[in-house]
mmCIF file of C-alpha atoms and ligand atoms in Angstrom:
data_model
loop_
_atom_site.group_PDB
_atom_site.id
_atom_site.type_symbol
_atom_site.label_atom_id
_atom_site.label_comp_id
_atom_site.label_asym_id
_atom_site.label_seq_id
_atom_site.Cartn_x
_atom_site.Cartn_y
_atom_site.Cartn_z
ATOM 1 C CA MET W 1 -74.659 -80.454 -11.853
ATOM 2 C CA ARG W 2 -76.742 -82.356 -14.879
ATOM 3 C CA ARG W 3 -80.614 -81.528 -13.592
ATOM 4 C CA PRO W 4 -82.327 -85.283 -14.276
ATOM 5 C CA LEU W 5 -84.805 -85.585 -17.725
ATOM 6 C CA ILE W 6 -87.556 -87.721 -17.800
ATOM 7 C CA ALA W 7 -89.142 -88.600 -20.666
ATOM 8 C CA GLY W 8 -92.632 -90.443 -21.866
ATOM 9 C CA ASN W 9 -92.482 -91.605 -25.058
ATOM 10 C CA TRP W 10 -96.069 -92.096 -25.630
ATOM 11 C CA LYS W 11 -95.911 -94.665 -29.462
ATOM 12 C CA MET W 12 -98.267 -95.227 -30.874
ATOM 13 C CA ASN W 13 -100.636 -95.670 -27.456
ATOM 14 C CA LEU W 14 -103.770 -94.258 -26.230
ATOM 15 C CA SER W 15 -107.287 -92.250 -27.195
ATOM 16 C CA ARG W 16 -107.498 -87.966 -27.402
ATOM 17 C CA SER W 17 -109.128 -88.562 -24.597
ATOM 18 C CA GLU W 18 -106.623 -91.368 -22.553
ATOM 19 C CA SER W 19 -103.801 -88.487 -23.400
ATOM 20 C CA LEU W 20 -105.663 -85.033 -22.332
ATOM 21 C CA ALA W 21 -106.753 -87.270 -18.822
ATOM 22 C CA LEU W 22 -103.151 -88.162 -18.843
ATOM 23 C CA ALA W 23 -101.531 -85.223 -19.165
ATOM 24 C CA ARG W 24 -103.650 -82.920 -17.204
ATOM 25 C CA GLN W 25 -103.591 -85.688 -14.250
ATOM 26 C CA LEU W 26 -99.346 -85.172 -15.007
ATOM 27 C CA ALA W 27 -99.655 -81.065 -15.498
ATOM 28 C CA ALA W 28 -101.808 -80.672 -11.614
ATOM 29 C CA SER W 29 -98.901 -83.256 -9.927
ATOM 30 C CA VAL W 30 -95.653 -82.366 -11.391
ATOM 31 C CA ALA W 31 -94.009 -79.708 -9.127
ATOM 32 C CA SER W 32 -91.819 -76.954 -11.070
ATOM 33 C CA GLY W 33 -88.702 -76.624 -9.631
ATOM 34 C CA ASN W 34 -85.386 -78.332 -8.801
ATOM 35 C CA GLY W 35 -86.410 -81.765 -9.456
ATOM 36 C CA ALA W 36 -86.507 -83.718 -12.826
ATOM 37 C CA GLU W 37 -87.429 -81.906 -16.082
ATOM 38 C CA VAL W 38 -90.130 -83.914 -17.271
ATOM 39 C CA VAL W 39 -91.811 -83.953 -21.218
ATOM 40 C CA VAL W 40 -94.157 -86.092 -21.954
ATOM 41 C CA CYS W 41 -93.989 -87.115 -25.771
ATOM 42 C CA PRO W 42 -97.465 -88.511 -27.451
ATOM 43 C CA PRO W 43 -98.462 -89.289 -30.967
ATOM 44 C CA PHE W 44 -98.465 -86.916 -33.284
ATOM 45 C CA ALA W 45 -102.375 -86.478 -33.675
ATOM 46 C CA TRP W 46 -102.368 -85.637 -30.068
ATOM 47 C CA LEU W 47 -99.798 -82.246 -29.772
ATOM 48 C CA ASP W 48 -101.922 -80.032 -29.756
ATOM 49 C CA SER W 49 -104.389 -80.996 -27.452
ATOM 50 C CA VAL W 50 -101.689 -82.714 -25.186
ATOM 51 C CA GLY W 51 -99.906 -79.052 -25.652
ATOM 52 C CA GLN W 52 -102.649 -77.096 -24.498
ATOM 53 C CA ALA W 53 -103.463 -79.676 -21.165
ATOM 54 C CA VAL W 54 -99.817 -79.154 -20.154
ATOM 55 C CA ALA W 55 -99.469 -75.546 -21.114
ATOM 56 C CA GLY W 56 -98.132 -73.325 -18.707
ATOM 57 C CA SER W 57 -97.444 -76.364 -15.807
ATOM 58 C CA ALA W 58 -93.879 -78.324 -15.312
ATOM 59 C CA VAL W 59 -94.018 -80.408 -18.168
ATOM 60 C CA ALA W 60 -92.733 -80.074 -21.614
ATOM 61 C CA LEU W 61 -93.941 -81.631 -24.942
ATOM 62 C CA GLY W 62 -91.970 -83.685 -26.770
ATOM 63 C CA ALA W 63 -92.321 -85.557 -30.015
ATOM 64 C CA GLN W 64 -91.567 -88.562 -31.061
ATOM 65 C CA ASN W 65 -89.967 -88.003 -34.729
ATOM 66 C CA VAL W 66 -89.294 -85.572 -37.334
ATOM 67 C CA TYR W 67 -88.526 -84.912 -40.811
ATOM 68 C CA PHE W 68 -85.445 -82.966 -41.848
ATOM 69 C CA GLU W 69 -87.255 -81.373 -44.759
ATOM 70 C CA PRO W 70 -88.558 -77.723 -44.336
ATOM 71 C CA ASN W 71 -91.968 -77.658 -46.327
ATOM 72 C CA GLY W 72 -92.940 -79.458 -49.200
ATOM 73 C CA ALA W 73 -93.993 -82.643 -50.909
ATOM 74 C CA PHE W 74 -93.269 -85.509 -48.192
ATOM 75 C CA THR W 75 -96.990 -86.865 -47.211
ATOM 76 C CA GLY W 76 -97.258 -87.779 -43.652
ATOM 77 C CA GLU W 77 -94.107 -85.948 -42.736
ATOM 78 C CA THR W 78 -93.967 -82.955 -40.476
ATOM 79 C CA SER W 79 -91.140 -80.541 -40.086
ATOM 80 C CA ALA W 80 -88.767 -78.916 -37.264
ATOM 81 C CA ALA W 81 -90.799 -75.957 -36.962
ATOM 82 C CA MET W 82 -94.125 -76.892 -36.901
ATOM 83 C CA LEU W 83 -93.286 -79.092 -34.730
ATOM 84 C CA VAL W 84 -92.017 -75.648 -32.258
ATOM 85 C CA ASP W 85 -94.945 -74.245 -33.605
ATOM 86 C CA VAL W 86 -97.179 -76.412 -31.945
ATOM 87 C CA GLY W 87 -95.620 -75.749 -28.689
ATOM 88 C CA CYS W 88 -92.719 -78.628 -28.765
ATOM 89 C CA LYS W 89 -89.579 -78.084 -26.723
ATOM 90 C CA TYR W 90 -87.947 -81.772 -27.530
ATOM 91 C CA VAL W 91 -87.929 -84.149 -30.429
ATOM 92 C CA ILE W 92 -86.950 -88.189 -29.736
ATOM 93 C CA LEU W 93 -84.766 -89.498 -32.894
ATOM 94 C CA GLY W 94 -82.953 -92.029 -33.802
ATOM 95 C CA HIS W 95 -85.508 -94.760 -31.750
ATOM 96 C CA SER W 96 -84.715 -98.177 -32.260
ATOM 97 C CA GLU W 97 -87.869 -99.120 -33.327
ATOM 98 C CA ARG W 98 -87.656 -97.063 -36.317
ATOM 99 C CA ARG W 99 -83.915 -97.578 -36.541
ATOM 100 C CA GLN W 100 -85.350 -101.599 -36.790
ATOM 101 C CA LEU W 101 -88.912 -101.232 -38.142
ATOM 102 C CA LEU W 102 -88.484 -97.727 -40.722
ATOM 103 C CA ALA W 103 -85.133 -98.131 -42.154
ATOM 104 C CA GLU W 104 -83.845 -95.025 -40.001
ATOM 105 C CA THR W 105 -79.558 -94.758 -40.488
ATOM 106 C CA ASN W 106 -77.584 -92.935 -38.847
ATOM 107 C CA ALA W 107 -77.791 -90.592 -41.430
ATOM 108 C CA ILE W 108 -80.618 -90.033 -41.613
ATOM 109 C CA VAL W 109 -80.737 -88.980 -37.954
ATOM 110 C CA ASN W 110 -77.986 -86.657 -38.246
ATOM 111 C CA ARG W 111 -79.956 -85.217 -41.258
ATOM 112 C CA LYS W 112 -83.162 -85.346 -38.688
ATOM 113 C CA LEU W 113 -80.272 -83.842 -35.196
ATOM 114 C CA GLN W 114 -79.324 -80.635 -38.144
ATOM 115 C CA ALA W 115 -83.289 -79.760 -38.418
ATOM 116 C CA ALA W 116 -84.521 -80.132 -35.617
ATOM 117 C CA LEU W 117 -81.438 -78.141 -33.687
ATOM 118 C CA ALA W 118 -81.969 -75.212 -36.754
ATOM 119 C CA ALA W 119 -85.188 -75.101 -35.439
ATOM 120 C CA GLY W 120 -84.978 -74.672 -31.910
ATOM 121 C CA LEU W 121 -85.668 -78.512 -30.830
ATOM 122 C CA ARG W 122 -83.826 -80.530 -28.390
ATOM 123 C CA PRO W 123 -82.974 -83.640 -29.713
ATOM 124 C CA ILE W 124 -83.297 -87.019 -27.563
ATOM 125 C CA VAL W 125 -80.957 -88.999 -29.902
ATOM 126 C CA CYS W 126 -81.448 -92.532 -29.105
ATOM 127 C CA VAL W 127 -78.162 -95.249 -29.335
ATOM 128 C CA GLY W 128 -78.541 -98.935 -28.299
ATOM 129 C CA GLU W 129 -77.340 -102.205 -29.241
ATOM 130 C CA THR W 130 -79.522 -105.412 -29.561
ATOM 131 C CA LEU W 131 -79.102 -109.297 -27.876
ATOM 132 C CA ALA W 132 -77.350 -110.323 -30.867
ATOM 133 C CA GLU W 133 -75.121 -107.774 -31.034
ATOM 134 C CA ARG W 134 -74.186 -107.700 -27.253
ATOM 135 C CA GLU W 135 -73.924 -111.422 -27.106
ATOM 136 C CA ALA W 136 -71.515 -110.895 -29.769
ATOM 137 C CA GLY W 137 -68.934 -108.321 -27.312
ATOM 138 C CA LYS W 138 -70.126 -105.613 -29.884
ATOM 139 C CA THR W 139 -71.543 -102.929 -27.477
ATOM 140 C CA ALA W 140 -69.354 -100.252 -27.474
ATOM 141 C CA ASP W 141 -68.944 -100.680 -31.501
ATOM 142 C CA ILE W 142 -72.185 -100.470 -31.884
ATOM 143 C CA ILE W 143 -72.535 -97.234 -29.418
ATOM 144 C CA GLN W 144 -69.554 -95.469 -30.884
ATOM 145 C CA GLU W 145 -70.924 -95.918 -34.820
ATOM 146 C CA GLN W 146 -74.034 -95.251 -34.112
ATOM 147 C CA PHE W 147 -72.958 -91.774 -31.794
ATOM 148 C CA SER W 148 -70.358 -90.608 -34.863
ATOM 149 C CA GLY W 149 -72.547 -91.413 -37.072
ATOM 150 C CA SER W 150 -76.005 -89.466 -35.856
ATOM 151 C CA LEU W 151 -73.908 -86.757 -34.636
ATOM 152 C CA ALA W 152 -71.768 -86.298 -37.634
ATOM 153 C CA GLY W 153 -70.569 -83.247 -38.914
ATOM 154 C CA VAL W 154 -72.749 -80.503 -36.001
ATOM 155 C CA PRO W 155 -69.862 -78.398 -33.794
ATOM 156 C CA ALA W 156 -69.809 -79.176 -30.033
ATOM 157 C CA ALA W 157 -70.858 -75.954 -29.619
ATOM 158 C CA GLN W 158 -74.079 -76.499 -31.868
ATOM 159 C CA LEU W 159 -74.512 -79.574 -29.979
ATOM 160 C CA ILE W 160 -73.918 -77.609 -26.135
ATOM 161 C CA GLU W 161 -76.323 -75.067 -26.828
ATOM 162 C CA GLY W 162 -78.974 -76.821 -28.803
ATOM 163 C CA GLY W 163 -79.714 -78.775 -25.444
ATOM 164 C CA LEU W 164 -78.502 -82.226 -26.929
ATOM 165 C CA VAL W 165 -79.357 -85.475 -24.984
ATOM 166 C CA ILE W 166 -79.017 -89.201 -26.008
ATOM 167 C CA ALA W 167 -80.317 -92.015 -24.865
ATOM 168 C CA TYR W 168 -78.428 -95.046 -24.295
ATOM 169 C CA GLU W 169 -81.579 -97.690 -25.067
ATOM 170 C CA PRO W 170 -80.603 -100.849 -25.579
ATOM 171 C CA VAL W 171 -83.076 -102.730 -27.382
ATOM 172 C CA TRP W 172 -82.959 -106.024 -25.607
ATOM 173 C CA ALA W 173 -84.252 -104.025 -22.890
ATOM 174 C CA ILE W 174 -86.870 -101.715 -24.648
ATOM 175 C CA GLY W 175 -90.155 -102.680 -23.645
ATOM 176 C CA THR W 176 -89.504 -106.266 -22.679
ATOM 177 C CA GLY W 177 -89.164 -105.974 -19.257
ATOM 178 C CA LYS W 178 -85.969 -106.967 -19.769
ATOM 179 C CA VAL W 179 -83.664 -104.232 -17.700
ATOM 180 C CA ALA W 180 -80.628 -103.457 -17.663
ATOM 181 C CA THR W 181 -79.217 -103.641 -14.329
ATOM 182 C CA PRO W 182 -77.386 -99.991 -12.731
ATOM 183 C CA GLU W 183 -74.270 -101.631 -13.318
ATOM 184 C CA GLN W 184 -74.635 -102.739 -17.219
ATOM 185 C CA ALA W 185 -76.421 -99.051 -18.143
ATOM 186 C CA GLN W 186 -73.352 -97.206 -15.979
ATOM 187 C CA GLN W 187 -70.500 -99.046 -18.013
ATOM 188 C CA VAL W 188 -71.919 -98.010 -21.531
ATOM 189 C CA HIS W 189 -73.127 -94.468 -20.289
ATOM 190 C CA ALA W 190 -69.601 -94.194 -19.293
ATOM 191 C CA GLN W 191 -68.521 -94.931 -22.534
ATOM 192 C CA LEU W 192 -70.811 -93.136 -23.694
ATOM 193 C CA ARG W 193 -69.676 -90.481 -22.073
ATOM 194 C CA LYS W 194 -66.026 -91.046 -22.929
ATOM 195 C CA MET W 195 -66.804 -90.904 -26.877
ATOM 196 C CA VAL W 196 -68.311 -86.875 -25.777
ATOM 197 C CA GLU W 197 -64.920 -86.471 -24.191
ATOM 198 C CA VAL W 198 -62.422 -87.858 -27.203
ATOM 199 C CA ARG W 199 -64.445 -86.089 -29.502
ATOM 200 C CA TYR W 200 -65.667 -83.295 -28.655
ATOM 201 C CA ASN W 201 -64.870 -81.072 -25.338
ATOM 202 C CA ASN W 202 -64.791 -81.346 -21.275
ATOM 203 C CA ALA W 203 -67.490 -79.129 -21.152
ATOM 204 C CA MET W 204 -69.775 -80.747 -23.705
ATOM 205 C CA THR W 205 -68.405 -84.086 -21.378
ATOM 206 C CA GLU W 206 -69.251 -82.482 -18.132
ATOM 207 C CA GLN W 207 -72.866 -80.689 -19.772
ATOM 208 C CA ILE W 208 -74.820 -83.443 -21.618
ATOM 209 C CA ARG W 209 -77.840 -85.342 -20.067
ATOM 210 C CA LEU W 210 -77.363 -88.986 -20.969
ATOM 211 C CA LEU W 211 -80.520 -91.209 -20.572
ATOM 212 C CA TYR W 212 -81.155 -94.912 -19.835
ATOM 213 C CA GLY W 213 -83.991 -95.817 -21.473
ATOM 214 C CA GLY W 214 -85.425 -100.131 -21.334
ATOM 215 C CA SER W 215 -88.261 -101.003 -19.156
ATOM 216 C CA VAL W 216 -87.584 -98.279 -16.548
ATOM 217 C CA LYS W 217 -90.100 -98.642 -13.066
ATOM 218 C CA PRO W 218 -90.466 -97.381 -10.475
ATOM 219 C CA ASP W 219 -88.968 -99.913 -8.562
ATOM 220 C CA ASN W 220 -86.024 -100.329 -10.528
ATOM 221 C CA SER W 221 -85.652 -96.493 -11.204
ATOM 222 C CA ARG W 222 -84.207 -95.258 -8.599
ATOM 223 C CA GLU W 223 -81.010 -97.437 -8.706
ATOM 224 C CA LEU W 224 -80.202 -97.075 -12.396
ATOM 225 C CA LEU W 225 -80.764 -92.817 -11.471
ATOM 226 C CA ARG W 226 -78.612 -93.377 -8.759
ATOM 227 C CA GLN W 227 -75.894 -94.054 -11.144
ATOM 228 C CA THR W 228 -73.040 -91.443 -11.835
ATOM 229 C CA ASP W 229 -73.559 -91.120 -15.378
ATOM 230 C CA ILE W 230 -76.935 -91.739 -15.536
ATOM 231 C CA ASP W 231 -78.791 -88.707 -16.070
ATOM 232 C CA GLY W 232 -82.418 -89.680 -16.155
ATOM 233 C CA ALA W 233 -84.805 -92.156 -17.766
ATOM 234 C CA LEU W 234 -86.707 -92.378 -21.144
ATOM 235 C CA VAL W 235 -89.474 -94.223 -20.294
ATOM 236 C CA GLY W 236 -91.904 -96.346 -22.487
ATOM 237 C CA GLY W 237 -95.041 -98.342 -21.175
ATOM 238 C CA ALA W 238 -93.667 -97.090 -17.671
ATOM 239 C CA SER W 239 -95.291 -92.956 -18.790
ATOM 240 C CA LEU W 240 -98.892 -94.651 -19.712
ATOM 241 C CA LYS W 241 -100.264 -94.114 -16.644
ATOM 242 C CA ALA W 242 -100.243 -91.305 -14.319
ATOM 243 C CA GLU W 243 -99.208 -93.260 -11.121
ATOM 244 C CA GLY W 244 -95.637 -95.405 -12.405
ATOM 245 C CA PHE W 245 -94.753 -92.183 -14.426
ATOM 246 C CA LEU W 246 -95.189 -90.109 -11.401
ATOM 247 C CA GLY W 247 -93.488 -92.736 -8.832
ATOM 248 C CA ILE W 248 -90.107 -92.511 -11.796
ATOM 249 C CA ILE W 249 -90.312 -88.746 -11.578
ATOM 250 C CA ALA W 250 -90.124 -89.204 -8.165
ATOM 251 C CA GLY W 251 -87.019 -91.246 -7.821
ATOM 252 C CA ALA W 252 -85.174 -88.764 -9.922
ATOM 253 C CA ALA W 253 -85.213 -85.659 -7.695
HETATM 254 C C1 PEP B 301 -88.637 -96.779 -25.433
HETATM 255 O O1 PEP B 301 -89.832 -97.097 -25.728
HETATM 256 O O2 PEP B 301 -87.523 -95.412 -25.646
HETATM 257 C C2 PEP B 301 -88.550 -97.744 -24.119
HETATM 258 C C3 PEP B 301 -87.908 -97.398 -23.130
HETATM 259 O O3 PEP B 301 -89.532 -98.564 -23.842
HETATM 260 P P1 PEP B 301 -90.314 -99.133 -21.893
HETATM 261 O O4 PEP B 301 -89.831 -97.864 -21.087
HETATM 262 O O5 PEP B 301 -91.412 -100.177 -22.445
HETATM 263 O O6 PEP B 301 -89.614 -100.328 -22.615
#
């Protein structure tokens, strides 16, 4: 059994006081135990204060990005060790917004993955096709390319031990309100799990958690999360309000 994971990606939203209020509400409401594992990924500026607000609760802290170098003259960047130091357990890598707006390639995601694993951060690696790629019938090829490129050279044992999570986020469904149907999402998740089986081994295929992301809301999450190969959700917009995010968490139990 794979424990469901619900991760909130706050992106570049919420003031410090809004972030703290949301974090406190979630910390007070998310029960520890056998339900879904819950992670919030606030903006970097609020990692420390949100981390303190959720400390000791069932809500874990994650970052939205990391830099692959350990330290040095890299203005504006943050190392994996710094994220661990501030209390992060997870880090999102290769989000489509970073791939599209900040020219993040599979090779860069791969270097970040290696840095995250070396520091003990659990990576959530994002993959997903654009609408044009889907319409051209290239979804499986794009996912395969991102999967292979982002994970290149890292042995299965290290990925399993490091708690690798992969999030399938069709670009056309992110922030658009256009959610993939449960069948569309399940189809790509099954392909992804097959890729894991072909490239790695059975143990990893069984253990790895595959999240769906793209306009997940409380009213569509239950059906998505019921799919055989969907082990949780990476949630953007609906993670910015406690009520919506808690509704999604409840649907994953
Ligand atoms: C995301 O950015 O990871 C995401 C899934 O966003 P939204 O839920 O807003 O589509």
